[in-house]
Amino acid sequence: MAGTIIVTGANGSLAIPAVRHLLATYPDFAAVLTVRNTEDSDPNTKKLRETIAKFPKAQTSIRQLDLANLSAVHDFAGTVATEIAEKKLPPLASIVCNAYYWNLAGDPEFTAEGVERSIQVNHISHVALVLRLLGSFGPEGGRVVLFTSDGHFSGKNGLEKYPPGIPDDLDSLLKATPESDKLGHGFKRYANSKLAVLMWGYALNRYLEKDEALKNITTIIIDPGSLTDSRALRTNTPQFLHYVQKFALQPLRPLLRLKDPSMRTSADAGVDVIELATNKAFPGERGYLKLLKREPSSPDSLNEEKQQKVWVKSAEWAKITKENTALAGSI
């Protein structure tokens, strides 16, 4: 086996075609696929299981993981690390941090520990997963794939009403109060989480490059584009977005794409993600990509002082210590 690739949110719109591309094109990798609900009563998990069934020789497993539960993330990371140490799984080649959450139609939701759910699922739990498992990569290294969005860049997304930004009091990102403008404030929470992901990813790359044992692990933070067929537009969103997707974005995508190349399908994005995860695209490189192109991220995201503050707080939020990560020198 060439290595193990972990994909979170593996029954998502982008993830299922990504898994299909991985198993069809790179069958030597083992795939560990996490979902919140492993039962076929979830139609998306059933579709994932049907997808991997077409590749009976592939080494795949579907694992239960709720990223809203930080303790469960730590337990999962410990289990995977043990399986790799015991050679039940090959060393890690990639962690694809695909799972996401947003709520643009209701009041803020919180984890059992009282953390706003967008920042927990999109950012904090992936921080815990990555930092806990860096020591399980092979000596040749590998790749971490993080997901941001054009929402991180003020003025780039049509759903933005309030500009994203990392506040001086970073702990305020964990909190939220009900607002009458659920769409506007819900999108800001999502956008802030994606800005945090991006800034943390920049800091992660700096620390990995300085670590002799881990310098061959590279991090790509990708904006995969505006996925016009994604279930995200129909999940925790106002009804008008369902109509926009059905009657405008989907049928008019070929025309819209002439003006905005980021308007594309989840399958297109899924292929790109696997090419990055396997280190076939941009081999050995690091940093931010919009689709598979080098473009500058927002000015705010490039502030190294704020990146460092996000790094320190993220480790605290994720309950990472010198004792539970191979990147101990950064904590």
CSV table of C-alpha atoms in Angstrom, one decimal:
chain,number,residue,atom,x,y,z
A,1,MET,CA,0.0,0.0,0.0
A,2,ALA,CA,1.2,3.5,-0.9
A,3,GLY,CA,-0.2,4.9,2.4
A,4,THR,CA,-3.4,5.8,4.1
A,5,ILE,CA,-5.6,8.7,3.2
A,6,ILE,CA,-8.1,10.0,5.7
A,7,VAL,CA,-11.1,11.9,4.3
A,8,THR,CA,-13.5,13.6,6.8
A,9,GLY,CA,-17.1,14.1,5.8
A,10,ALA,CA,-16.6,11.4,3.3
A,11,ASN,CA,-20.3,11.2,2.3
A,12,GLY,CA,-20.4,14.8,1.1
A,13,SER,CA,-21.1,16.2,-2.3
A,14,LEU,CA,-17.4,16.7,-3.1
A,15,ALA,CA,-16.1,13.7,-1.1
A,16,ILE,CA,-18.0,10.9,-2.9
A,17,PRO,CA,-16.6,11.7,-6.3
A,18,ALA,CA,-13.3,12.3,-4.7
A,19,VAL,CA,-13.3,8.8,-3.2
A,20,ARG,CA,-14.4,7.4,-6.5
A,21,HIS,CA,-11.4,9.1,-8.2
A,22,LEU,CA,-9.0,7.9,-5.5
A,23,LEU,CA,-10.1,4.2,-5.8
A,24,ALA,CA,-10.2,4.2,-9.6
A,25,THR,CA,-6.9,6.1,-10.2
A,26,TYR,CA,-4.8,5.4,-7.2
A,27,PRO,CA,-5.8,1.9,-5.9
A,28,ASP,CA,-2.7,1.4,-3.9
A,29,PHE,CA,-3.8,3.8,-1.2
A,30,ALA,CA,-5.8,2.7,1.8
A,31,ALA,CA,-8.8,5.0,2.4
A,32,VAL,CA,-10.2,5.7,5.9
A,33,LEU,CA,-13.5,7.5,5.4
A,34,THR,CA,-15.3,9.3,8.2
A,35,VAL,CA,-19.0,10.1,8.5
A,36,ARG,CA,-21.3,11.1,11.3
A,37,ASN,CA,-23.7,8.3,10.6
A,38,THR,CA,-22.3,5.0,9.3
A,39,GLU,CA,-25.8,3.4,8.7
A,40,ASP,CA,-27.4,3.0,5.4
A,41,SER,CA,-30.4,4.9,6.8
A,42,ASP,CA,-28.4,7.9,5.9
A,43,PRO,CA,-28.8,8.1,2.1
A,44,ASN,CA,-25.5,9.8,1.6
A,45,THR,CA,-23.6,7.1,3.5
A,46,LYS,CA,-25.5,4.5,1.5
A,47,LYS,CA,-24.3,6.3,-1.7
A,48,LEU,CA,-20.7,6.3,-0.3
A,49,ARG,CA,-20.9,2.5,0.4
A,50,GLU,CA,-22.3,1.8,-3.0
A,51,THR,CA,-19.4,3.8,-4.5
A,52,ILE,CA,-16.7,1.9,-2.7
A,53,ALA,CA,-18.4,-1.4,-3.4
A,54,LYS,CA,-17.5,-1.0,-7.1
A,55,PHE,CA,-13.8,-1.4,-6.0
A,56,PRO,CA,-13.9,-4.7,-4.1
A,57,LYS,CA,-10.1,-5.0,-4.0
A,58,ALA,CA,-9.6,-1.6,-2.4
A,59,GLN,CA,-8.6,-1.2,1.2
A,60,THR,CA,-11.4,1.0,2.6
A,61,SER,CA,-13.2,1.5,5.8
A,62,ILE,CA,-16.0,3.8,6.8
A,63,ARG,CA,-15.6,5.1,10.3
A,64,GLN,CA,-18.0,7.0,12.6
A,65,LEU,CA,-16.7,10.4,13.6
A,66,ASP,CA,-18.7,13.4,14.8
A,67,LEU,CA,-16.5,16.5,14.5
A,68,ALA,CA,-18.8,18.4,16.8
A,69,ASN,CA,-17.4,16.1,19.6
A,70,LEU,CA,-13.8,17.0,20.3
A,71,SER,CA,-13.3,14.0,22.7
A,72,ALA,CA,-14.4,11.7,19.8
A,73,VAL,CA,-11.9,13.3,17.5
A,74,HIS,CA,-9.1,12.6,20.0
A,75,ASP,CA,-10.3,9.0,20.4
A,76,PHE,CA,-10.4,8.5,16.7
A,77,ALA,CA,-6.9,9.9,16.2
A,78,GLY,CA,-5.6,7.6,18.9
A,79,THR,CA,-7.2,4.6,17.3
A,80,VAL,CA,-5.8,5.4,13.8
A,81,ALA,CA,-2.3,6.0,15.3
A,82,THR,CA,-2.5,2.7,17.0
A,83,GLU,CA,-3.6,0.9,13.9
A,84,ILE,CA,-0.7,2.4,11.9
A,85,ALA,CA,1.8,1.5,14.7
A,86,GLU,CA,0.5,-2.1,14.7
A,87,LYS,CA,0.7,-2.1,10.9
A,88,LYS,CA,-3.0,-2.7,10.5
A,89,LEU,CA,-2.9,0.4,8.3
A,90,PRO,CA,0.0,1.7,6.3
A,91,PRO,CA,1.5,5.1,7.4
A,92,LEU,CA,-0.4,8.2,6.6
A,93,ALA,CA,0.0,9.8,3.2
A,94,SER,CA,-2.7,12.5,3.6
A,95,ILE,CA,-5.4,13.9,5.8
A,96,VAL,CA,-8.2,15.6,3.8
A,97,CYS,CA,-10.1,17.9,6.1
A,98,ASN,CA,-13.3,18.0,4.0
A,99,ALA,CA,-16.1,18.0,6.6
A,100,TYR,CA,-17.9,21.3,7.1
A,101,TYR,CA,-20.9,22.8,8.9
A,102,TRP,CA,-22.9,26.0,8.4
A,103,ASN,CA,-26.3,27.3,9.4
A,104,LEU,CA,-27.7,30.2,7.4
A,105,ALA,CA,-31.3,29.6,8.3
A,106,GLY,CA,-31.5,29.2,12.1
A,107,ASP,CA,-30.0,30.4,15.4
A,108,PRO,CA,-26.4,29.4,16.2
A,109,GLU,CA,-25.9,25.8,17.4
A,110,PHE,CA,-23.4,24.7,19.9
A,111,THR,CA,-21.4,21.6,20.8
A,112,ALA,CA,-21.9,19.8,24.2
A,113,GLU,CA,-18.9,21.9,25.4
A,114,GLY,CA,-20.7,25.1,24.4
A,115,VAL,CA,-18.6,25.9,21.4
A,116,GLU,CA,-20.3,27.4,18.3
A,117,ARG,CA,-20.6,24.6,15.9
A,118,SER,CA,-19.2,26.2,12.7
A,119,ILE,CA,-15.8,26.9,14.2
A,120,GLN,CA,-15.7,23.5,16.0
A,121,VAL,CA,-16.4,21.4,12.9
A,122,ASN,CA,-14.7,23.4,10.3
A,123,HIS,CA,-11.6,24.3,12.2
A,124,ILE,CA,-11.0,23.1,15.8
A,125,SER,CA,-11.6,19.4,15.3
A,126,HIS,CA,-9.5,19.3,12.2
A,127,VAL,CA,-6.7,21.0,14.1
A,128,ALA,CA,-6.9,18.2,16.7
A,129,LEU,CA,-7.0,15.5,14.1
A,130,VAL,CA,-4.0,16.8,12.1
A,131,LEU,CA,-1.8,17.6,15.1
A,132,ARG,CA,-2.5,14.3,16.8
A,133,LEU,CA,-1.7,12.3,13.6
A,134,LEU,CA,1.4,14.1,12.2
A,135,GLY,CA,3.6,11.4,13.8
A,136,SER,CA,1.8,8.7,11.9
A,137,PHE,CA,3.0,9.9,8.5
A,138,GLY,CA,5.8,7.9,6.9
A,139,PRO,CA,9.4,9.2,6.6
A,140,GLU,CA,8.7,10.3,3.0
A,141,GLY,CA,6.1,12.7,4.4
A,142,GLY,CA,2.7,13.4,2.8
A,143,ARG,CA,0.1,16.1,2.6
A,144,VAL,CA,-2.6,17.8,4.6
A,145,VAL,CA,-5.4,19.3,2.6
A,146,LEU,CA,-7.4,22.0,4.3
A,147,PHE,CA,-10.5,23.7,2.9
A,148,THR,CA,-11.2,27.4,2.9
A,149,SER,CA,-13.7,29.4,0.8
A,150,ASP,CA,-13.9,32.7,-1.0
A,151,GLY,CA,-15.9,33.7,2.0
A,152,HIS,CA,-12.7,34.3,3.8
A,153,PHE,CA,-12.0,37.3,1.5
A,154,SER,CA,-14.3,40.2,2.1
A,155,GLY,CA,-16.3,41.2,-0.9
A,156,LYS,CA,-15.8,38.0,-2.8
A,157,ASN,CA,-18.9,36.1,-1.9
A,158,GLY,CA,-22.5,37.2,-2.8
A,159,LEU,CA,-23.8,35.8,0.5
A,160,GLU,CA,-21.7,38.2,2.6
A,161,LYS,CA,-23.4,40.9,4.5
A,162,TYR,CA,-20.9,41.4,7.3
A,163,PRO,CA,-17.2,41.2,6.4
A,164,PRO,CA,-15.2,38.3,7.9
A,165,GLY,CA,-12.4,39.1,10.4
A,166,ILE,CA,-10.3,37.6,13.2
A,167,PRO,CA,-11.2,39.6,16.3
A,168,ASP,CA,-8.6,40.7,18.9
A,169,ASP,CA,-10.5,38.5,21.4
A,170,LEU,CA,-10.2,35.2,19.6
A,171,ASP,CA,-12.3,33.4,22.2
A,172,SER,CA,-15.3,35.4,20.9
A,173,LEU,CA,-15.2,33.2,17.8
A,174,LEU,CA,-16.5,30.3,20.0
A,175,LYS,CA,-19.5,32.3,21.0
A,176,ALA,CA,-22.6,33.5,19.2
A,177,THR,CA,-26.0,35.0,20.0
A,178,PRO,CA,-29.3,34.7,18.1
A,179,GLU,CA,-29.8,37.5,15.5
A,180,SER,CA,-32.7,38.4,13.3
A,181,ASP,CA,-30.5,38.3,10.2
A,182,LYS,CA,-29.8,34.6,10.4
A,183,LEU,CA,-28.4,34.4,6.8
A,184,GLY,CA,-26.0,37.3,7.3
A,185,HIS,CA,-24.7,36.3,10.7
A,186,GLY,CA,-24.7,32.6,9.9
A,187,PHE,CA,-22.5,33.2,6.8
A,188,LYS,CA,-20.1,35.4,8.8
A,189,ARG,CA,-19.6,32.6,11.3
A,190,TYR,CA,-18.9,30.2,8.5
A,191,ALA,CA,-16.6,32.7,6.7
A,192,ASN,CA,-14.7,33.4,9.9
A,193,SER,CA,-14.1,29.7,10.4
A,194,LYS,CA,-12.7,29.4,6.9
A,195,LEU,CA,-10.4,32.4,7.5
A,196,ALA,CA,-9.2,30.7,10.7
A,197,VAL,CA,-8.5,27.5,8.7
A,198,LEU,CA,-6.5,29.4,6.2
A,199,MET,CA,-4.4,31.4,8.7
A,200,TRP,CA,-3.8,28.3,10.8
A,201,GLY,CA,-2.7,26.4,7.6
A,202,TYR,CA,-0.1,29.1,6.9
A,203,ALA,CA,1.3,28.8,10.4
A,204,LEU,CA,1.3,25.0,10.2
A,205,ASN,CA,3.4,25.1,7.1
A,206,ARG,CA,6.0,27.3,8.8
A,207,TYR,CA,6.3,24.9,11.7
A,208,LEU,CA,6.5,21.8,9.5
A,209,GLU,CA,9.2,23.3,7.4
A,210,LYS,CA,11.3,23.9,10.5
A,211,ASP,CA,10.9,20.4,11.9
A,212,GLU,CA,13.5,18.0,10.6
A,213,ALA,CA,11.3,15.0,11.1
A,214,LEU,CA,8.2,16.5,9.6
A,215,LYS,CA,9.5,18.8,6.9
A,216,ASN,CA,8.3,16.5,4.1
A,217,ILE,CA,4.7,17.0,5.2
A,218,THR,CA,3.2,19.8,3.2
A,219,THR,CA,-0.1,21.6,3.7
A,220,ILE,CA,-2.4,22.9,0.9
A,221,ILE,CA,-5.3,25.2,1.8
A,222,ILE,CA,-7.7,25.1,-1.1
A,223,ASP,CA,-10.7,27.1,-2.1
A,224,PRO,CA,-12.4,24.4,-4.2
A,225,GLY,CA,-14.7,26.9,-5.9
A,226,SER,CA,-18.5,27.5,-6.1
A,227,LEU,CA,-19.9,24.0,-6.3
A,228,THR,CA,-23.3,24.6,-8.0
A,229,ASP,CA,-24.6,21.1,-7.4
A,230,SER,CA,-23.5,20.8,-3.7
A,231,ARG,CA,-26.0,19.7,-1.1
A,232,ALA,CA,-24.5,22.6,1.0
A,233,LEU,CA,-26.9,25.0,-0.8
A,234,ARG,CA,-29.9,22.9,0.4
A,235,THR,CA,-28.6,22.2,4.0
A,236,ASN,CA,-29.4,24.7,6.7
A,237,THR,CA,-30.1,27.4,4.1
A,238,PRO,CA,-33.1,29.6,3.3
A,239,GLN,CA,-35.5,28.4,0.8
A,240,PHE,CA,-34.6,31.0,-1.8
A,241,LEU,CA,-31.1,29.4,-2.1
A,242,HIS,CA,-32.7,26.1,-3.0
A,243,TYR,CA,-34.5,27.8,-5.9
A,244,VAL,CA,-31.4,29.7,-7.0
A,245,GLN,CA,-29.6,26.4,-7.2
A,246,LYS,CA,-32.3,24.6,-9.0
A,247,PHE,CA,-33.3,27.2,-11.5
A,248,ALA,CA,-30.2,29.3,-12.0
A,249,LEU,CA,-26.9,27.8,-10.8
A,250,GLN,CA,-27.4,24.3,-12.1
A,251,PRO,CA,-29.0,24.9,-15.6
A,252,LEU,CA,-26.9,28.0,-16.3
A,253,ARG,CA,-23.6,26.7,-15.0
A,254,PRO,CA,-21.9,26.5,-18.4
A,255,LEU,CA,-22.7,30.1,-19.1
A,256,LEU,CA,-21.9,31.3,-15.6
A,257,ARG,CA,-18.5,29.5,-15.8
A,258,LEU,CA,-17.5,31.6,-18.8
A,259,LYS,CA,-17.5,34.6,-16.5
A,260,ASP,CA,-16.5,32.9,-13.3
A,261,PRO,CA,-14.4,29.7,-13.7
A,262,SER,CA,-15.0,28.8,-10.0
A,263,MET,CA,-18.6,27.8,-10.9
A,264,ARG,CA,-18.2,24.1,-11.3
A,265,THR,CA,-19.3,20.7,-10.2
A,266,SER,CA,-18.5,18.8,-7.0
A,267,ALA,CA,-17.0,16.0,-9.1
A,268,ASP,CA,-14.5,18.4,-10.7
A,269,ALA,CA,-13.4,19.7,-7.3
A,270,GLY,CA,-13.2,16.1,-6.0
A,271,VAL,CA,-10.7,15.2,-8.6
A,272,ASP,CA,-8.5,18.2,-7.8
A,273,VAL,CA,-8.6,17.3,-4.1
A,274,ILE,CA,-7.4,13.8,-4.7
A,275,GLU,CA,-4.6,15.0,-7.0
A,276,LEU,CA,-3.5,17.2,-4.2
A,277,ALA,CA,-3.9,14.5,-1.5
A,278,THR,CA,-1.7,12.1,-3.4
A,279,ASN,CA,0.9,14.8,-4.1
A,280,LYS,CA,0.4,14.5,-7.8
A,281,ALA,CA,-0.6,18.1,-8.1
A,282,PHE,CA,1.8,20.7,-6.9
A,283,PRO,CA,4.2,18.0,-5.5
A,284,GLY,CA,6.1,19.1,-2.5
A,285,GLU,CA,4.5,22.6,-2.5
A,286,ARG,CA,2.7,24.4,0.2
A,287,GLY,CA,0.2,27.2,0.6
A,288,TYR,CA,-3.1,28.6,-0.7
A,289,LEU,CA,-4.8,27.6,-4.0
A,290,LYS,CA,-8.0,28.8,-5.6
A,291,LEU,CA,-9.0,25.7,-7.5
A,292,LEU,CA,-5.6,24.5,-8.8
A,293,LYS,CA,-4.2,28.0,-9.3
A,294,ARG,CA,-1.9,30.1,-7.3
A,295,GLU,CA,-3.7,33.3,-6.3
A,296,PRO,CA,-3.2,35.6,-3.3
A,297,SER,CA,-5.5,35.1,-0.4
A,298,SER,CA,-7.0,38.0,1.5
A,299,PRO,CA,-4.7,40.7,3.0
A,300,ASP,CA,-6.0,39.8,6.5
A,301,SER,CA,-5.2,36.1,6.0
A,302,LEU,CA,-1.5,37.0,5.3
A,303,ASN,CA,-0.9,38.8,8.7
A,304,GLU,CA,1.7,36.6,10.3
A,305,GLU,CA,1.2,38.1,13.7
A,306,LYS,CA,-2.5,37.1,13.6
A,307,GLN,CA,-1.7,33.8,12.1
A,308,GLN,CA,0.5,33.0,15.1
A,309,LYS,CA,-2.3,34.1,17.5
A,310,VAL,CA,-4.7,31.8,15.7
A,311,TRP,CA,-2.1,29.0,15.9
A,312,VAL,CA,-1.7,29.3,19.7
A,313,LYS,CA,-5.4,29.6,20.4
A,314,SER,CA,-6.3,26.8,18.1
A,315,ALA,CA,-4.0,24.4,19.9
A,316,GLU,CA,-5.6,25.5,23.2
A,317,TRP,CA,-9.1,25.0,21.8
A,318,ALA,CA,-8.3,21.6,20.3
A,319,LYS,CA,-6.6,20.5,23.6
A,320,ILE,CA,-3.3,19.9,21.9
A,321,THR,CA,-0.3,19.7,24.2
A,322,LYS,CA,3.4,18.9,23.9
A,323,GLU,CA,2.5,15.4,24.9
A,324,ASN,CA,0.0,14.5,22.2
A,325,THR,CA,1.5,15.9,19.0
A,326,ALA,CA,4.7,15.2,17.1
A,327,LEU,CA,5.0,19.0,16.5
A,328,ALA,CA,5.7,19.5,20.2
A,329,GLY,CA,8.2,22.3,19.6
A,330,SER,CA,5.4,24.5,18.2
A,331,ILE,CA,3.2,24.3,21.3
